């Protein structure tokens, strides 16, 4: 379907829904605010799917429409920018800028990858290194940009083994996307999920709880994906030979030293990052909000005496467009919940559906959603406000359902345009990389595997960690 046909189809669907909602005799259980909310929600979703207009612009327009029509107050719209989760993400990007400035990531990569002697060791050590970056760099696109020089160094060292280079090109974005679920700051979609859960149910997921639930899933899915990439992209002969990646080869693609004595700036930054992560993980002990901890870390990281980056330089790395998008979609979620629109949407679902079936449908829809909505945050903005009330109606724990939906929506590997990391590694000048056919082959195997893994965690692992399937 061409873009024009897709736009026409989406416009017809949106206008048809709006026309149905405009007739008072239709859906008598719906109030005026709910009708307006559903109309705005439908138009925004169709615009996200079918138009080239920036996602943030659409979200801001939807939030403005809901405010202008009185569905939500201006305080609600603007107040979302003051949410603790927004501050957490801003400060996390400042910390990430400090880490990137010192070159700690290059040292860590050289230390881990340099120990590989076989292809499988290289793949899993690279995977472990990429999972660790989820704690230092928020957002998958930032992690992809940070990891690109490491990939270039590996590609140079393995230049005579083209199939291995293609495999690594596919491995990097795959692990970056799947390992994001490890931490609350791994993706903007996580913060949207936390906000929707808080507004709709009063359940708050903190950094520590998310880490407890998400890190095991991130490790399992990342290493499962690493094996899948390895087996679907290479042959037995490709995997048989030894590998050797030296520090000198890594150094050619790094502006800062990857070996030798640590500088004072590197030591200070490493200590600061370790302290911040430790404080995040020990939140139940000291009761200090992760956002406050992140703000303290950002102030120290950018201070004249102890910092490694100037504050104005660090703030340039913050994706303000993403933050505005998050704020606007949070306001849309509030409107869906407060107007009764979300409850009405799920009221027609059968009440006697088994929890396992419900979770299976949620995971399947969330896994496939990237084919329609390319933005990970947009997927959560559309799905989670509907999943939460549907879970309550079906007797399923809304926390388990929302987490399962968000984790499953992290799969977005089918097309080069499905996610920014996939796009970035699909076209690296001077380096052989994967084709759309390679992505389709991987997706056909990995999509059902990751969906089943998320279901397994929701049904068997998370209940052991305090999040049962039912309430």
Tab-separated table of C-alpha atoms in Angstrom:
chain	number	residue	atom	x	y	z
A	1	UNK	CA	0.000	0.000	0.000
A	2	UNK	CA	1.446	3.355	-1.028
A	3	UNK	CA	1.683	6.190	1.447
A	4	UNK	CA	-1.152	8.069	-0.302
A	5	UNK	CA	-3.472	5.074	-0.152
A	6	UNK	CA	-2.585	4.474	3.478
A	7	UNK	CA	-3.263	8.131	4.274
A	8	UNK	CA	-6.607	8.027	2.480
A	9	UNK	CA	-7.619	4.819	4.259
A	10	UNK	CA	-6.616	6.159	7.686
A	11	UNK	CA	-8.447	9.438	7.033
A	12	UNK	CA	-11.612	7.579	6.017
A	13	UNK	CA	-11.475	5.449	9.166
A	14	UNK	CA	-10.868	8.429	11.449
A	15	UNK	CA	-13.616	10.566	9.891
A	16	UNK	CA	-16.056	7.659	9.963
A	17	UNK	CA	-15.417	7.126	13.660
A	18	UNK	CA	-15.805	10.838	14.341
A	19	UNK	CA	-19.098	10.899	12.400
A	20	UNK	CA	-20.430	7.968	14.436
A	21	UNK	CA	-19.403	9.646	17.685
A	22	UNK	CA	-21.038	12.933	16.650
A	23	UNK	CA	-24.534	11.388	16.507
A	24	UNK	CA	-26.012	11.487	20.059
A	25	UNK	CA	-28.196	8.453	19.405
A	26	UNK	CA	-25.143	6.290	18.826
A	27	UNK	CA	-23.511	4.838	21.911
A	28	UNK	CA	-25.925	6.327	24.487
A	29	UNK	CA	-23.655	5.282	27.370
A	30	UNK	CA	-20.985	7.743	26.188
A	31	UNK	CA	-20.849	11.228	27.661
A	32	UNK	CA	-19.825	14.328	25.765
A	33	UNK	CA	-16.267	14.415	27.104
A	34	UNK	CA	-15.791	10.740	26.285
A	35	UNK	CA	-16.986	11.292	22.717
A	36	UNK	CA	-14.576	14.184	22.230
A	37	UNK	CA	-11.722	12.193	23.736
A	38	UNK	CA	-12.344	9.195	21.488
A	39	UNK	CA	-12.567	11.419	18.402
A	40	UNK	CA	-9.254	13.126	19.214
A	41	UNK	CA	-7.663	9.794	20.090
A	42	UNK	CA	-8.809	8.243	16.789
A	43	UNK	CA	-7.551	11.183	14.730
A	44	UNK	CA	-4.187	11.206	16.516
A	45	UNK	CA	-3.703	7.445	16.113
A	46	UNK	CA	-4.538	7.554	12.400
A	47	UNK	CA	-2.178	10.504	11.963
A	48	UNK	CA	0.627	8.604	13.711
A	49	UNK	CA	0.027	5.625	11.443
A	50	UNK	CA	-0.451	7.207	8.056
A	51	UNK	CA	1.059	10.692	7.909
A	52	UNK	CA	4.672	11.900	7.771
A	53	UNK	CA	3.853	14.612	10.317
A	54	UNK	CA	6.120	14.557	13.368
A	55	UNK	CA	4.729	12.396	16.187
A	56	UNK	CA	5.309	15.143	18.749
A	57	UNK	CA	3.387	17.704	16.689
A	58	UNK	CA	0.423	15.324	16.473
A	59	UNK	CA	0.520	14.612	20.215
A	60	UNK	CA	0.699	18.319	21.069
A	61	UNK	CA	-2.210	19.017	18.735
A	62	UNK	CA	-4.265	16.286	20.401
A	63	UNK	CA	-3.432	17.585	23.879
A	64	UNK	CA	-4.329	21.126	22.830
A	65	UNK	CA	-7.641	19.959	21.333
A	66	UNK	CA	-8.573	18.155	24.557
A	67	UNK	CA	-7.707	21.254	26.581
A	68	UNK	CA	-9.531	23.683	24.290
A	69	UNK	CA	-12.699	21.577	24.420
A	70	UNK	CA	-12.582	21.371	28.209
A	71	UNK	CA	-11.995	17.637	28.486
A	72	UNK	CA	-8.863	18.286	30.530
A	73	UNK	CA	-7.679	21.462	32.212
A	74	UNK	CA	-4.670	23.477	31.154
A	75	UNK	CA	-3.087	22.584	34.496
A	76	UNK	CA	-3.334	18.904	33.548
A	77	UNK	CA	-1.765	19.508	30.144
A	78	UNK	CA	1.120	21.640	31.382
A	79	UNK	CA	1.506	19.748	34.644
A	80	UNK	CA	2.637	16.624	32.821
A	81	UNK	CA	5.904	18.374	31.977
A	82	UNK	CA	6.576	18.646	35.686
A	83	UNK	CA	6.159	14.913	36.272
A	84	UNK	CA	9.028	13.283	38.134
A	85	UNK	CA	9.510	10.829	35.254
A	86	UNK	CA	10.191	13.696	32.845
A	87	UNK	CA	12.802	15.154	35.193
A	88	UNK	CA	14.302	11.693	35.586
A	89	UNK	CA	14.798	11.391	31.836
A	90	UNK	CA	16.265	14.912	31.472
A	91	UNK	CA	18.817	14.293	34.220
A	92	UNK	CA	19.620	10.829	32.860
A	93	UNK	CA	20.563	12.378	29.523
A	94	UNK	CA	22.849	14.851	31.288
A	95	UNK	CA	24.561	11.931	33.029
A	96	UNK	CA	24.812	10.087	29.711
A	97	UNK	CA	26.493	13.116	28.130
A	98	UNK	CA	29.072	13.084	30.924
A	99	UNK	CA	29.757	9.386	30.377
A	100	UNK	CA	30.077	9.840	26.612
A	101	UNK	CA	32.485	12.776	27.055
A	102	UNK	CA	34.916	10.720	29.158
A	103	UNK	CA	35.034	7.681	26.856
A	104	UNK	CA	34.177	5.164	29.570
A	105	UNK	CA	31.996	3.254	27.131
A	106	UNK	CA	34.965	2.595	24.858
A	107	UNK	CA	37.047	1.249	27.729
A	108	UNK	CA	34.242	-1.063	28.827
A	109	UNK	CA	33.725	-2.338	25.272
A	110	UNK	CA	37.449	-2.973	24.750
A	111	UNK	CA	37.646	-4.823	28.074
A	112	UNK	CA	34.693	-7.102	27.338
A	113	UNK	CA	35.004	-7.720	23.620
A	114	UNK	CA	38.784	-8.068	23.747
A	115	UNK	CA	38.395	-11.269	25.746
A	116	UNK	CA	36.505	-13.103	23.002
A	117	UNK	CA	38.247	-16.015	21.300
A	118	UNK	CA	35.349	-17.610	19.425
A	119	UNK	CA	32.467	-16.189	17.425
A	120	UNK	CA	29.903	-17.256	20.022
A	121	UNK	CA	31.942	-15.658	22.822
A	122	UNK	CA	32.170	-12.446	20.799
A	123	UNK	CA	28.410	-12.411	20.274
A	124	UNK	CA	27.497	-12.950	23.913
A	125	UNK	CA	30.162	-10.623	25.316
A	126	UNK	CA	28.949	-7.922	22.931
A	127	UNK	CA	25.396	-8.617	24.077
A	128	UNK	CA	26.403	-8.285	27.735
A	129	UNK	CA	28.149	-4.979	27.021
A	130	UNK	CA	25.078	-3.619	25.221
A	131	UNK	CA	22.779	-4.622	28.084
A	132	UNK	CA	24.995	-2.701	30.522
A	133	UNK	CA	24.633	0.481	28.452
A	134	UNK	CA	20.925	0.547	29.350
A	135	UNK	CA	21.983	1.796	32.806
A	136	UNK	CA	24.141	4.621	31.457
A	137	UNK	CA	22.331	5.928	28.385
A	138	UNK	CA	18.557	6.489	28.220
A	139	UNK	CA	16.703	5.927	24.940
A	140	UNK	CA	17.595	3.303	22.366
A	141	UNK	CA	18.684	5.799	19.710
A	142	UNK	CA	21.317	7.251	22.068
A	143	UNK	CA	22.657	3.799	22.857
A	144	UNK	CA	22.824	2.974	19.151
A	145	UNK	CA	24.862	6.102	18.447
A	146	UNK	CA	27.192	5.266	21.352
A	147	UNK	CA	27.643	1.681	20.135
A	148	UNK	CA	28.291	2.525	16.476
A	149	UNK	CA	32.079	3.159	16.902
A	150	UNK	CA	32.388	-0.211	18.660
A	151	UNK	CA	30.658	-1.914	15.740
A	152	UNK	CA	32.940	-0.140	13.267
A	153	UNK	CA	35.996	-1.394	15.153
A	154	UNK	CA	34.676	-4.956	15.129
A	155	UNK	CA	33.791	-4.698	11.431
A	156	UNK	CA	37.331	-3.533	10.649
A	157	UNK	CA	38.859	-6.403	12.619
A	158	UNK	CA	36.602	-8.931	10.846
A	159	UNK	CA	36.722	-7.334	7.394
A	160	UNK	CA	37.723	-10.622	5.744
A	161	UNK	CA	34.660	-12.412	7.188
A	162	UNK	CA	31.761	-10.539	5.624
A	163	UNK	CA	28.998	-12.762	6.967
A	164	UNK	CA	30.163	-12.161	10.541
A	165	UNK	CA	30.117	-8.408	9.968
A	166	UNK	CA	26.527	-8.604	8.695
A	167	UNK	CA	25.632	-10.695	11.734
A	168	UNK	CA	27.107	-8.092	14.099
A	169	UNK	CA	25.312	-5.284	12.254
A	170	UNK	CA	22.070	-7.112	12.974
A	171	UNK	CA	23.045	-8.020	16.536
A	172	UNK	CA	23.665	-4.469	17.761
A	173	UNK	CA	20.209	-2.930	17.112
A	174	UNK	CA	18.450	-6.172	18.076
A	175	UNK	CA	20.026	-6.292	21.529
A	176	UNK	CA	19.746	-2.532	22.046
A	177	UNK	CA	15.988	-2.667	21.443
A	178	UNK	CA	15.265	-5.785	23.495
A	179	UNK	CA	17.497	-4.864	26.436
A	180	UNK	CA	15.832	-1.469	26.920
A	181	UNK	CA	13.273	-3.127	29.205
A	182	UNK	CA	16.039	-3.594	31.799
A	183	UNK	CA	15.558	-0.135	33.301
A	184	UNK	CA	12.867	2.470	33.738
A	185	UNK	CA	14.915	4.974	31.717
A	186	UNK	CA	15.546	2.489	28.902
A	187	UNK	CA	12.791	3.982	26.728
A	188	UNK	CA	10.287	6.817	26.891
A	189	UNK	CA	7.529	4.214	26.530
A	190	UNK	CA	8.368	2.914	30.013
A	191	UNK	CA	7.744	6.303	31.581
A	192	UNK	CA	4.426	6.588	29.724
A	193	UNK	CA	3.419	3.159	31.051
A	194	UNK	CA	4.302	4.118	34.624
A	195	UNK	CA	2.330	7.360	34.321
A	196	UNK	CA	-0.763	5.659	32.873
A	197	UNK	CA	-0.720	3.016	35.615
A	198	UNK	CA	-0.450	5.673	38.310
A	199	UNK	CA	-3.277	7.779	36.895
A	200	UNK	CA	-5.602	4.833	36.226
A	201	UNK	CA	-5.001	2.523	39.199
A	202	UNK	CA	-2.830	4.287	41.758
A	203	UNK	CA	-0.117	1.634	41.334
A	204	UNK	CA	3.325	3.186	41.112
A	205	UNK	CA	6.307	1.292	39.690
A	206	UNK	CA	9.611	2.695	40.915
A	207	UNK	CA	13.078	2.326	39.445
A	208	UNK	CA	13.934	-0.580	41.738
A	209	UNK	CA	10.774	-2.571	41.016
A	210	UNK	CA	11.150	-2.049	37.280
A	211	UNK	CA	14.770	-3.175	37.532
A	212	UNK	CA	13.758	-6.299	39.455
A	213	UNK	CA	11.130	-7.200	36.854
A	214	UNK	CA	12.816	-5.962	33.696
A	215	UNK	CA	16.481	-6.879	34.048
A	216	UNK	CA	15.963	-10.676	34.051
A	217	UNK	CA	13.721	-10.363	30.993
A	218	UNK	CA	16.260	-8.113	29.272
A	219	UNK	CA	19.081	-10.572	29.887
A	220	UNK	CA	17.049	-13.584	28.754
A	221	UNK	CA	15.612	-11.933	25.645
A	222	UNK	CA	18.930	-10.327	24.645
A	223	UNK	CA	20.940	-13.537	24.817
A	224	UNK	CA	18.118	-15.508	23.178
A	225	UNK	CA	18.090	-12.938	20.393
A	226	UNK	CA	21.892	-13.114	20.134
A	227	UNK	CA	21.731	-16.867	19.518
A	228	UNK	CA	18.894	-16.376	17.034
A	229	UNK	CA	20.836	-13.742	15.092
A	230	UNK	CA	23.933	-15.923	15.107
A	231	UNK	CA	22.126	-19.038	13.840
A	232	UNK	CA	19.941	-17.312	11.242
A	233	UNK	CA	22.672	-15.115	9.764
A	234	UNK	CA	25.770	-17.309	9.728
A	235	UNK	CA	26.685	-20.836	8.678
A	236	UNK	CA	28.590	-23.427	10.655
A	237	UNK	CA	31.788	-22.627	8.728
A	238	UNK	CA	31.461	-18.919	9.601
A	239	UNK	CA	31.250	-19.758	13.302
A	240	UNK	CA	34.122	-22.245	13.290
A	241	UNK	CA	37.137	-19.959	13.005
A	242	UNK	CA	38.697	-18.081	15.943
A	243	UNK	CA	38.352	-14.332	16.399
A	244	UNK	CA	40.726	-11.783	17.861
A	245	UNK	CA	39.840	-8.136	18.386
A	246	UNK	CA	42.753	-6.099	19.734
A	247	UNK	CA	42.668	-2.900	21.749
A	248	UNK	CA	44.592	-1.171	18.958
A	249	UNK	CA	41.765	-1.847	16.514
A	250	UNK	CA	39.225	-0.533	19.007
A	251	UNK	CA	41.359	2.564	19.554
A	252	UNK	CA	41.229	3.544	15.864
A	253	UNK	CA	37.520	4.265	16.206
A	254	UNK	CA	37.646	5.948	19.607
A	255	UNK	CA	38.660	9.547	20.302
A	256	UNK	CA	39.579	8.716	23.910
A	257	UNK	CA	41.969	6.039	25.216
A	258	UNK	CA	40.511	2.547	25.624
A	259	UNK	CA	43.526	1.160	27.501
A	260	UNK	CA	46.118	2.443	29.938
A	261	UNK	CA	45.760	4.440	33.136
A	262	UNK	CA	42.402	6.064	33.845
A	263	UNK	CA	42.228	9.843	33.828
A	264	UNK	CA	40.855	11.735	36.802
A	265	UNK	CA	37.756	12.647	34.805
A	266	UNK	CA	37.106	8.977	34.014
A	267	UNK	CA	37.500	7.992	37.651
A	268	UNK	CA	35.135	10.726	38.843
A	269	UNK	CA	32.543	9.878	36.207
A	270	UNK	CA	32.687	6.139	36.893
A	271	UNK	CA	32.309	6.740	40.638
A	272	UNK	CA	29.407	9.126	40.073
A	273	UNK	CA	27.602	6.741	37.720
A	274	UNK	CA	28.077	3.811	40.110
A	275	UNK	CA	26.771	5.922	43.007
A	276	UNK	CA	23.681	7.071	41.081
A	277	UNK	CA	22.815	3.544	39.941
A	278	UNK	CA	23.357	2.216	43.482
A	279	UNK	CA	21.051	4.900	44.905
A	280	UNK	CA	18.424	4.127	42.267
A	281	UNK	CA	18.558	0.442	43.147
A	282	UNK	CA	18.380	1.085	46.900
A	283	UNK	CA	15.389	3.453	46.761
A	284	UNK	CA	13.339	1.335	49.248
A	285	UNK	CA	16.059	1.876	51.856
A	286	UNK	CA	16.534	5.655	51.675
A	287	UNK	CA	13.157	6.665	50.131
A	288	UNK	CA	14.748	9.316	47.901
A	289	UNK	CA	12.979	9.633	44.553
A	290	UNK	CA	14.965	8.409	41.512
A	291	UNK	CA	14.325	11.793	39.894
A	292	UNK	CA	15.943	13.588	42.829
A	293	UNK	CA	18.909	11.208	42.729
A	294	UNK	CA	19.250	11.805	38.988
A	295	UNK	CA	19.096	15.581	39.505
A	296	UNK	CA	21.856	15.419	42.112
A	297	UNK	CA	23.949	13.316	39.746
A	298	UNK	CA	23.330	15.706	36.844
A	299	UNK	CA	24.340	18.722	38.955
A	300	UNK	CA	27.560	16.992	40.034
A	301	UNK	CA	28.304	15.732	36.498
A	302	UNK	CA	28.055	19.256	35.111
A	303	UNK	CA	29.639	21.139	38.027
A	304	UNK	CA	32.750	23.250	37.313
A	305	UNK	CA	34.902	21.457	39.888
A	306	UNK	CA	33.840	17.798	39.644
A	307	UNK	CA	31.981	17.555	36.362
A	308	UNK	CA	33.112	16.298	32.981
A	309	UNK	CA	30.655	18.204	30.761
A	310	UNK	CA	29.215	21.710	30.758
A	311	UNK	CA	25.523	21.874	31.594
A	312	UNK	CA	24.564	23.737	28.425
A	313	UNK	CA	26.401	21.145	26.301
A	314	UNK	CA	24.710	18.280	28.144
A	315	UNK	CA	21.274	19.854	27.766
A	316	UNK	CA	21.776	19.944	23.996
A	317	UNK	CA	21.742	16.139	24.023
A	318	UNK	CA	18.315	15.969	25.696
A	319	UNK	CA	15.597	14.944	23.191
A	320	UNK	CA	13.167	17.720	24.049
A	321	UNK	CA	10.843	16.536	21.302
A	322	UNK	CA	10.499	13.171	23.059
A	323	UNK	CA	9.793	14.864	26.386
A	324	UNK	CA	7.035	17.012	24.859
A	325	UNK	CA	5.623	13.914	23.189
A	326	UNK	CA	5.586	12.071	26.518
A	327	UNK	CA	3.905	14.982	28.286
A	328	UNK	CA	1.205	15.328	25.635
A	329	UNK	CA	0.465	11.609	25.513
A	330	UNK	CA	0.308	11.476	29.311
A	331	UNK	CA	-2.386	14.163	29.100
A	332	UNK	CA	-4.207	12.056	26.493
A	333	UNK	CA	-4.075	9.101	28.872
A	334	UNK	CA	-5.574	11.212	31.659
A	335	UNK	CA	-8.396	12.262	29.323
A	336	UNK	CA	-9.122	8.654	28.328
A	337	UNK	CA	-9.333	7.598	31.975
A	338	UNK	CA	-11.162	10.589	33.485
A	339	UNK	CA	-13.747	10.944	30.703
A	340	UNK	CA	-14.741	7.280	30.904
A	341	UNK	CA	-13.723	6.677	27.294
A	342	UNK	CA	-11.210	3.944	28.089
A	343	UNK	CA	-13.681	2.126	30.333
A	344	UNK	CA	-16.349	2.268	27.630
A	345	UNK	CA	-13.954	0.980	24.965
A	346	UNK	CA	-13.253	-2.186	26.924
A	347	UNK	CA	-16.742	-2.656	28.362
A	348	UNK	CA	-17.732	-4.923	25.479
A	349	UNK	CA	-14.956	-7.421	26.133
A	350	UNK	CA	-16.051	-10.777	27.568
A	351	UNK	CA	-15.699	-10.799	31.337
A	352	UNK	CA	-14.996	-14.511	31.616
A	353	UNK	CA	-11.836	-14.561	29.479
A	354	UNK	CA	-9.035	-16.589	31.030
A	355	UNK	CA	-6.082	-14.511	32.318
A	356	UNK	CA	-3.654	-16.482	30.162
A	357	UNK	CA	-5.716	-15.863	27.041
A	358	UNK	CA	-6.004	-12.170	27.882
A	359	UNK	CA	-2.256	-11.804	28.332
A	360	UNK	CA	-1.651	-13.782	25.140
A	361	UNK	CA	-3.811	-11.399	23.123
A	362	UNK	CA	-2.159	-8.352	24.720
A	363	UNK	CA	1.341	-9.645	23.971
A	364	UNK	CA	0.454	-10.661	20.403
A	365	UNK	CA	-1.109	-7.290	19.583
A	366	UNK	CA	1.743	-5.377	21.222
A	367	UNK	CA	4.367	-7.420	19.360
A	368	UNK	CA	2.706	-6.768	16.009
A	369	UNK	CA	1.945	-3.089	16.719
A	370	UNK	CA	5.300	-1.915	15.320
A	371	UNK	CA	4.036	-2.777	11.827
A	372	UNK	CA	1.453	-0.007	12.201
A	373	UNK	CA	2.941	2.435	14.716
A	374	UNK	CA	6.683	2.924	14.253
A	375	UNK	CA	7.204	5.013	17.372
A	376	UNK	CA	7.704	2.908	20.489
A	377	UNK	CA	6.310	5.681	22.671
A	378	UNK	CA	3.278	6.054	20.404
A	379	UNK	CA	2.589	2.338	20.698
A	380	UNK	CA	2.504	2.537	24.474
A	381	UNK	CA	0.465	5.740	24.334
A	382	UNK	CA	-2.210	3.932	22.326
A	383	UNK	CA	-2.084	0.466	23.889
A	384	UNK	CA	-1.459	0.925	27.611
A	385	UNK	CA	-4.453	3.247	28.325
A	386	UNK	CA	-6.662	0.529	26.798
A	387	UNK	CA	-4.867	-2.480	28.271
A	388	UNK	CA	-5.097	-1.236	31.875
A	389	UNK	CA	-8.903	-0.901	32.118
A	390	UNK	CA	-9.362	-4.053	30.030
A	391	UNK	CA	-7.163	-5.950	32.498
A	392	UNK	CA	-9.212	-4.687	35.441
A	393	UNK	CA	-12.407	-5.829	33.714
A	394	UNK	CA	-10.944	-9.255	32.966
A	395	UNK	CA	-9.670	-9.776	36.506
A	396	UNK	CA	-6.028	-9.523	35.422
A	397	UNK	CA	-3.451	-7.532	37.374
A	398	UNK	CA	-3.145	-4.265	35.394
A	399	UNK	CA	0.541	-3.958	36.363
A	400	UNK	CA	1.320	-7.368	34.821
A	401	UNK	CA	-0.723	-6.560	31.699
A	402	UNK	CA	0.855	-3.117	31.214
A	403	UNK	CA	4.379	-4.454	31.712
A	404	UNK	CA	3.748	-7.347	29.321
A	405	UNK	CA	2.382	-4.963	26.677
A	406	UNK	CA	5.310	-2.549	27.041
A	407	UNK	CA	7.906	-5.335	26.976
A	408	UNK	CA	6.336	-6.971	23.915
A	409	UNK	CA	6.117	-3.619	22.128
A	410	UNK	CA	9.909	-3.419	22.390
A	411	UNK	CA	10.111	-5.867	19.478
A	412	UNK	CA	10.404	-3.762	16.310
A	413	UNK	CA	12.816	-5.521	13.961
A	414	UNK	CA	10.748	-6.371	10.899
A	415	UNK	CA	11.565	-3.411	8.651
A	416	UNK	CA	14.524	-0.997	8.401
A	417	UNK	CA	12.185	1.869	9.316
A	418	UNK	CA	10.648	0.061	12.305
A	419	UNK	CA	13.057	1.668	14.809
A	420	UNK	CA	15.867	4.215	14.758
A	421	UNK	CA	18.622	1.766	15.809
A	422	UNK	CA	17.564	-0.600	13.005
A	423	UNK	CA	17.673	2.281	10.525
A	424	UNK	CA	21.081	3.446	11.785
A	425	UNK	CA	22.802	0.081	11.407
A	426	UNK	CA	21.072	-0.727	8.106
A	427	UNK	CA	23.217	1.793	6.249
A	428	UNK	CA	26.772	2.173	7.535
A	429	UNK	CA	29.068	3.664	4.863
A	430	UNK	CA	31.876	1.350	3.815
A	431	UNK	CA	30.643	-1.607	5.873
A	432	UNK	CA	28.539	-4.561	4.668
A	433	UNK	CA	25.282	-4.693	6.576
A	434	UNK	CA	21.916	-6.427	6.515
A	435	UNK	CA	19.136	-6.257	3.926
A	436	UNK	CA	15.351	-6.096	4.426
A	437	UNK	CA	15.302	-9.812	3.650
A	438	UNK	CA	17.681	-10.486	6.554
A	439	UNK	CA	15.361	-8.558	8.863
A	440	UNK	CA	12.302	-10.469	7.702
A	441	UNK	CA	14.059	-13.802	8.202
A	442	UNK	CA	15.125	-12.816	11.713
A	443	UNK	CA	11.724	-11.380	12.573
A	444	UNK	CA	9.904	-14.548	11.519
A	445	UNK	CA	11.856	-16.492	14.154
A	446	UNK	CA	12.455	-13.873	16.834
A	447	UNK	CA	8.942	-12.383	17.047
A	448	UNK	CA	7.232	-15.544	18.321
A	449	UNK	CA	10.211	-16.375	20.553
A	450	UNK	CA	10.194	-12.991	22.300
A	451	UNK	CA	6.396	-13.008	22.607
A	452	UNK	CA	6.484	-16.441	24.267
A	453	UNK	CA	9.310	-15.310	26.539
A	454	UNK	CA	7.316	-12.259	27.697
A	455	UNK	CA	4.307	-14.502	28.354
A	456	UNK	CA	6.491	-16.890	30.344
A	457	UNK	CA	7.821	-14.056	32.509
A	458	UNK	CA	4.334	-12.604	33.053
A	459	UNK	CA	2.881	-15.979	34.017
A	460	UNK	CA	5.741	-17.684	35.854
A	461	UNK	CA	8.547	-15.279	36.807
A	462	UNK	CA	6.924	-11.964	37.724
A	463	UNK	CA	4.486	-13.607	40.187
A	464	UNK	CA	7.546	-14.807	42.123
A	465	UNK	CA	8.778	-11.196	42.168
A	466	UNK	CA	5.562	-9.718	43.558
A	467	UNK	CA	3.461	-9.115	40.436
A	468	UNK	CA	0.803	-11.851	40.197
A	469	UNK	CA	-1.230	-12.465	37.051
A	470	UNK	CA	-4.526	-11.801	38.853
A	471	UNK	CA	-5.426	-9.504	41.729
